[in-house]
C-alpha cells in the first residue's frame, strides 16, 4: 500500500520528480495529494508494527520486536508531523519550523530503531544457534549496511531516488522477516518457543 500510494500520488502532482523530491513532501502541508501521502506513510508504519508482532510471536525476540514497535511509532510521527511545502511537493523547500524539526527527528529515530532490529537479528544468527535462520542474520547485516549507505546518499544529488532505494532496502528486509517469522510460528510445536533464546 505504501508504494501504491507513493507512485499514484507522485503522478498526480505537476513537476514532481521521483528522483529529486522526497516522498514525505507528498504528504506535506501544502500538498494537493496530502491525504494519499499521509496514508502511504501510515501504511509503512503499520507494516513495522505487524512485523514486530510476527517477530514476537514467532521468535520471542524482545529487542527486535520492540525496536520494530518503536519504528512504528517513529513512522507515525513522520506522518503526523508533516513538513511544510508552501509551494507544493515539487521542489519543496521546507519552512524550517518546529514541525519540520519533529518530522526529520522522526525520520532519524525510525532509522535508528530499524537498524537496531536488523543488527539484533544479524548478531543473534552469527554468534550461535538462534530461533531465526542464519541466512536471515546475514541478510539483516547486509540490509543494515545498505540502509546506512543509501540514507547517507539522500544528502547529495537525486535525493528522491536515493530515499526510495533506502526505503526499498528496509521494506524488503521487513517483508522477509515478517514472512519468515510467520512461517516459523506456524511450524513450531506448542510451547516450543520457551526454549528459544530471548534477545
mmCIF file of C-alpha atoms in Angstrom:
data_model
loop_
_atom_site.group_PDB
_atom_site.id
_atom_site.type_symbol
_atom_site.label_atom_id
_atom_site.label_comp_id
_atom_site.label_asym_id
_atom_site.label_seq_id
_atom_site.Cartn_x
_atom_site.Cartn_y
_atom_site.Cartn_z
ATOM 1 C CA UNK A 1 0.000 0.000 0.000
ATOM 2 C CA UNK A 2 2.879 2.352 0.744
ATOM 3 C CA UNK A 3 4.375 2.086 -2.721
ATOM 4 C CA UNK A 4 0.986 2.227 -4.447
ATOM 5 C CA UNK A 5 0.281 5.465 -2.605
ATOM 6 C CA UNK A 6 3.696 6.914 -3.397
ATOM 7 C CA UNK A 7 3.571 6.187 -7.118
ATOM 8 C CA UNK A 8 -0.049 7.239 -7.542
ATOM 9 C CA UNK A 9 0.335 10.477 -5.569
ATOM 10 C CA UNK A 10 3.564 11.395 -7.335
ATOM 11 C CA UNK A 11 1.911 11.003 -10.713
ATOM 12 C CA UNK A 12 -0.829 13.468 -9.753
ATOM 13 C CA UNK A 13 1.490 16.391 -8.989
ATOM 14 C CA UNK A 14 2.803 18.504 -11.863
ATOM 15 C CA UNK A 15 6.562 18.867 -11.789
ATOM 16 C CA UNK A 16 7.093 16.295 -9.044
ATOM 17 C CA UNK A 17 10.210 14.200 -9.626
ATOM 18 C CA UNK A 18 10.779 10.804 -8.048
ATOM 19 C CA UNK A 19 14.493 11.436 -8.470
ATOM 20 C CA UNK A 20 14.694 14.896 -6.956
ATOM 21 C CA UNK A 21 11.820 15.148 -4.460
ATOM 22 C CA UNK A 22 11.321 13.386 -1.131
ATOM 23 C CA UNK A 23 8.381 11.068 -0.581
ATOM 24 C CA UNK A 24 7.283 12.936 2.538
ATOM 25 C CA UNK A 25 6.692 16.100 0.508
ATOM 26 C CA UNK A 26 3.667 14.337 -0.994
ATOM 27 C CA UNK A 27 2.128 14.342 2.494
ATOM 28 C CA UNK A 28 3.312 17.848 3.325
ATOM 29 C CA UNK A 29 1.407 20.909 4.403
ATOM 30 C CA UNK A 30 0.746 22.486 1.026
ATOM 31 C CA UNK A 31 0.448 19.253 -0.955
ATOM 32 C CA UNK A 32 -2.712 18.715 -3.047
ATOM 33 C CA UNK A 33 -2.344 14.965 -2.513
ATOM 34 C CA UNK A 34 -1.566 15.120 1.205
ATOM 35 C CA UNK A 35 -4.278 12.603 2.089
ATOM 36 C CA UNK A 36 -2.756 9.943 -0.148
ATOM 37 C CA UNK A 37 0.739 10.742 1.080
ATOM 38 C CA UNK A 38 -0.268 10.501 4.734
ATOM 39 C CA UNK A 39 -1.994 7.161 4.159
ATOM 40 C CA UNK A 40 1.126 5.855 2.410
ATOM 41 C CA UNK A 41 3.357 6.859 5.325
ATOM 42 C CA UNK A 42 0.955 5.318 7.831
ATOM 43 C CA UNK A 43 0.861 2.098 5.802
ATOM 44 C CA UNK A 44 4.641 1.869 6.110
ATOM 45 C CA UNK A 45 4.436 2.473 9.863
ATOM 46 C CA UNK A 46 1.757 -0.188 10.363
ATOM 47 C CA UNK A 47 3.846 -2.682 8.376
ATOM 48 C CA UNK A 48 6.569 -2.334 11.013
ATOM 49 C CA UNK A 49 4.027 -2.876 13.780
ATOM 50 C CA UNK A 50 2.807 -6.066 12.090
ATOM 51 C CA UNK A 51 6.362 -7.304 11.558
ATOM 52 C CA UNK A 52 7.189 -6.630 15.202
ATOM 53 C CA UNK A 53 4.213 -8.713 16.250
ATOM 54 C CA UNK A 54 5.314 -11.529 13.930
ATOM 55 C CA UNK A 55 8.826 -11.468 15.415
ATOM 56 C CA UNK A 56 7.471 -11.509 18.967
ATOM 57 C CA UNK A 57 5.147 -14.452 18.285
ATOM 58 C CA UNK A 58 7.463 -16.394 16.013
ATOM 59 C CA UNK A 59 10.820 -15.977 17.732
ATOM 60 C CA UNK A 60 10.173 -14.243 21.072
ATOM 61 C CA UNK A 61 12.965 -11.808 20.235
ATOM 62 C CA UNK A 62 12.039 -8.942 22.519
ATOM 63 C CA UNK A 63 14.684 -6.496 21.356
ATOM 64 C CA UNK A 64 13.875 -6.948 17.664
ATOM 65 C CA UNK A 65 10.138 -6.824 18.295
ATOM 66 C CA UNK A 66 10.239 -3.722 20.464
ATOM 67 C CA UNK A 67 12.611 -1.995 18.039
ATOM 68 C CA UNK A 68 10.077 -2.564 15.275
ATOM 69 C CA UNK A 69 7.291 -1.301 17.529
ATOM 70 C CA UNK A 70 9.384 1.823 18.156
ATOM 71 C CA UNK A 71 9.958 2.172 14.390
ATOM 72 C CA UNK A 72 6.173 2.104 14.024
ATOM 73 C CA UNK A 73 5.840 4.992 16.482
ATOM 74 C CA UNK A 74 8.574 6.964 14.730
ATOM 75 C CA UNK A 75 6.945 6.358 11.350
ATOM 76 C CA UNK A 76 3.620 7.528 12.740
ATOM 77 C CA UNK A 77 5.295 10.713 13.961
ATOM 78 C CA UNK A 78 6.708 11.287 10.472
ATOM 79 C CA UNK A 79 3.177 11.076 9.051
ATOM 80 C CA UNK A 80 1.614 13.203 11.797
ATOM 81 C CA UNK A 81 4.207 15.994 11.908
ATOM 82 C CA UNK A 82 4.239 16.837 8.219
ATOM 83 C CA UNK A 83 6.915 19.022 6.724
ATOM 84 C CA UNK A 84 5.865 22.342 5.214
ATOM 85 C CA UNK A 85 5.925 22.805 1.441
ATOM 86 C CA UNK A 86 4.150 26.137 0.773
ATOM 87 C CA UNK A 87 4.861 25.865 -2.951
ATOM 88 C CA UNK A 88 3.747 22.260 -3.215
ATOM 89 C CA UNK A 89 5.641 18.933 -3.253
ATOM 90 C CA UNK A 90 7.663 19.648 -6.408
ATOM 91 C CA UNK A 91 10.988 21.204 -5.465
ATOM 92 C CA UNK A 92 9.870 21.584 -1.862
ATOM 93 C CA UNK A 93 11.845 23.953 0.325
ATOM 94 C CA UNK A 94 10.652 23.430 3.930
ATOM 95 C CA UNK A 95 9.970 26.475 6.086
ATOM 96 C CA UNK A 96 12.085 25.028 8.882
ATOM 97 C CA UNK A 97 9.651 25.443 11.757
ATOM 98 C CA UNK A 98 9.364 23.180 14.808
ATOM 99 C CA UNK A 99 7.022 20.795 12.983
ATOM 100 C CA UNK A 100 9.665 20.257 10.312
ATOM 101 C CA UNK A 101 12.208 19.596 13.063
ATOM 102 C CA UNK A 102 9.982 16.951 14.655
ATOM 103 C CA UNK A 103 9.354 15.417 11.239
ATOM 104 C CA UNK A 104 13.047 14.945 10.495
ATOM 105 C CA UNK A 105 13.735 13.783 14.038
ATOM 106 C CA UNK A 106 11.109 11.106 13.410
ATOM 107 C CA UNK A 107 12.922 10.017 10.263
ATOM 108 C CA UNK A 108 16.180 9.725 12.196
ATOM 109 C CA UNK A 109 14.535 7.824 15.038
ATOM 110 C CA UNK A 110 12.903 5.450 12.567
ATOM 111 C CA UNK A 111 16.261 4.615 11.030
ATOM 112 C CA UNK A 112 17.881 4.028 14.428
ATOM 113 C CA UNK A 113 15.162 1.614 15.538
ATOM 114 C CA UNK A 114 15.148 -0.198 12.196
ATOM 115 C CA UNK A 115 18.920 -0.647 12.427
ATOM 116 C CA UNK A 116 18.664 -1.999 15.975
ATOM 117 C CA UNK A 117 16.191 -4.627 14.777
ATOM 118 C CA UNK A 118 18.413 -5.564 11.827
ATOM 119 C CA UNK A 119 21.591 -5.796 13.877
ATOM 120 C CA UNK A 120 19.855 -7.818 16.602
ATOM 121 C CA UNK A 121 18.866 -10.496 14.099
ATOM 122 C CA UNK A 122 22.304 -10.392 12.478
ATOM 123 C CA UNK A 123 24.236 -10.790 15.749
ATOM 124 C CA UNK A 124 21.878 -13.455 17.070
ATOM 125 C CA UNK A 125 22.280 -15.613 13.978
ATOM 126 C CA UNK A 126 26.022 -15.135 13.597
ATOM 127 C CA UNK A 127 27.078 -15.771 17.196
ATOM 128 C CA UNK A 128 25.308 -19.120 17.544
ATOM 129 C CA UNK A 129 22.026 -21.044 17.390
ATOM 130 C CA UNK A 130 19.009 -18.750 17.245
ATOM 131 C CA UNK A 131 15.273 -19.156 16.618
ATOM 132 C CA UNK A 132 15.676 -17.469 13.214
ATOM 133 C CA UNK A 133 17.752 -18.926 10.344
ATOM 134 C CA UNK A 134 21.388 -17.991 9.855
ATOM 135 C CA UNK A 135 20.766 -16.799 6.311
ATOM 136 C CA UNK A 136 18.343 -14.189 7.643
ATOM 137 C CA UNK A 137 21.022 -12.926 10.003
ATOM 138 C CA UNK A 138 23.383 -12.420 7.072
ATOM 139 C CA UNK A 139 20.644 -10.731 5.058
ATOM 140 C CA UNK A 140 19.919 -8.484 8.041
ATOM 141 C CA UNK A 141 23.561 -7.448 8.249
ATOM 142 C CA UNK A 142 23.644 -6.612 4.541
ATOM 143 C CA UNK A 143 20.356 -4.725 4.846
ATOM 144 C CA UNK A 144 21.693 -2.669 7.764
ATOM 145 C CA UNK A 145 24.815 -1.660 5.841
ATOM 146 C CA UNK A 146 22.767 -0.897 2.744
ATOM 147 C CA UNK A 147 20.291 1.142 4.757
ATOM 148 C CA UNK A 148 23.005 3.362 6.219
ATOM 149 C CA UNK A 149 24.760 3.873 2.891
ATOM 150 C CA UNK A 150 21.579 4.654 0.971
ATOM 151 C CA UNK A 151 20.236 7.048 3.600
ATOM 152 C CA UNK A 152 23.536 8.941 3.593
ATOM 153 C CA UNK A 153 23.200 9.461 -0.166
ATOM 154 C CA UNK A 154 19.960 11.415 0.295
ATOM 155 C CA UNK A 155 22.058 14.430 1.294
ATOM 156 C CA UNK A 156 23.517 14.646 -2.216
ATOM 157 C CA UNK A 157 22.205 14.673 -5.765
ATOM 158 C CA UNK A 158 18.912 12.990 -6.645
ATOM 159 C CA UNK A 159 17.765 12.649 -3.033
ATOM 160 C CA UNK A 160 14.356 11.293 -4.033
ATOM 161 C CA UNK A 161 15.903 8.378 -5.886
ATOM 162 C CA UNK A 162 18.217 7.501 -3.008
ATOM 163 C CA UNK A 163 15.372 7.794 -0.493
ATOM 164 C CA UNK A 164 13.290 5.342 -2.498
ATOM 165 C CA UNK A 165 16.195 2.894 -2.697
ATOM 166 C CA UNK A 166 16.714 3.279 1.067
ATOM 167 C CA UNK A 167 13.096 2.503 1.847
ATOM 168 C CA UNK A 168 13.078 -0.348 -0.676
ATOM 169 C CA UNK A 169 16.023 -1.853 1.226
ATOM 170 C CA UNK A 170 14.247 -1.505 4.583
ATOM 171 C CA UNK A 171 10.894 -2.742 3.313
ATOM 172 C CA UNK A 172 12.355 -5.762 1.516
ATOM 173 C CA UNK A 173 14.108 -6.785 4.727
ATOM 174 C CA UNK A 174 10.916 -6.180 6.708
ATOM 175 C CA UNK A 175 8.897 -8.394 4.358
ATOM 176 C CA UNK A 176 11.449 -11.213 4.611
ATOM 177 C CA UNK A 177 11.490 -11.002 8.406
ATOM 178 C CA UNK A 178 7.707 -10.950 8.750
ATOM 179 C CA UNK A 179 7.231 -13.848 6.329
ATOM 180 C CA UNK A 180 9.980 -15.987 7.887
ATOM 181 C CA UNK A 181 8.780 -15.359 11.449
ATOM 182 C CA UNK A 182 5.187 -16.159 10.478
ATOM 183 C CA UNK A 183 6.191 -19.435 8.826
ATOM 184 C CA UNK A 184 8.319 -20.350 11.852
ATOM 185 C CA UNK A 185 5.428 -19.650 14.214
ATOM 186 C CA UNK A 186 3.184 -21.932 12.180
ATOM 187 C CA UNK A 187 5.671 -24.790 12.254
ATOM 188 C CA UNK A 188 6.788 -24.523 15.888
ATOM 189 C CA UNK A 189 5.325 -27.096 18.291
ATOM 190 C CA UNK A 190 3.193 -25.905 21.204
ATOM 191 C CA UNK A 191 5.433 -24.430 23.871
ATOM 192 C CA UNK A 192 8.471 -24.827 21.663
ATOM 193 C CA UNK A 193 9.366 -21.178 21.955
ATOM 194 C CA UNK A 194 10.020 -21.426 25.665
ATOM 195 C CA UNK A 195 13.454 -22.794 24.962
ATOM 196 C CA UNK A 196 14.199 -20.150 22.358
ATOM 197 C CA UNK A 197 16.804 -17.630 23.309
ATOM 198 C CA UNK A 198 15.302 -14.250 24.111
ATOM 199 C CA UNK A 199 17.147 -11.319 22.630
#
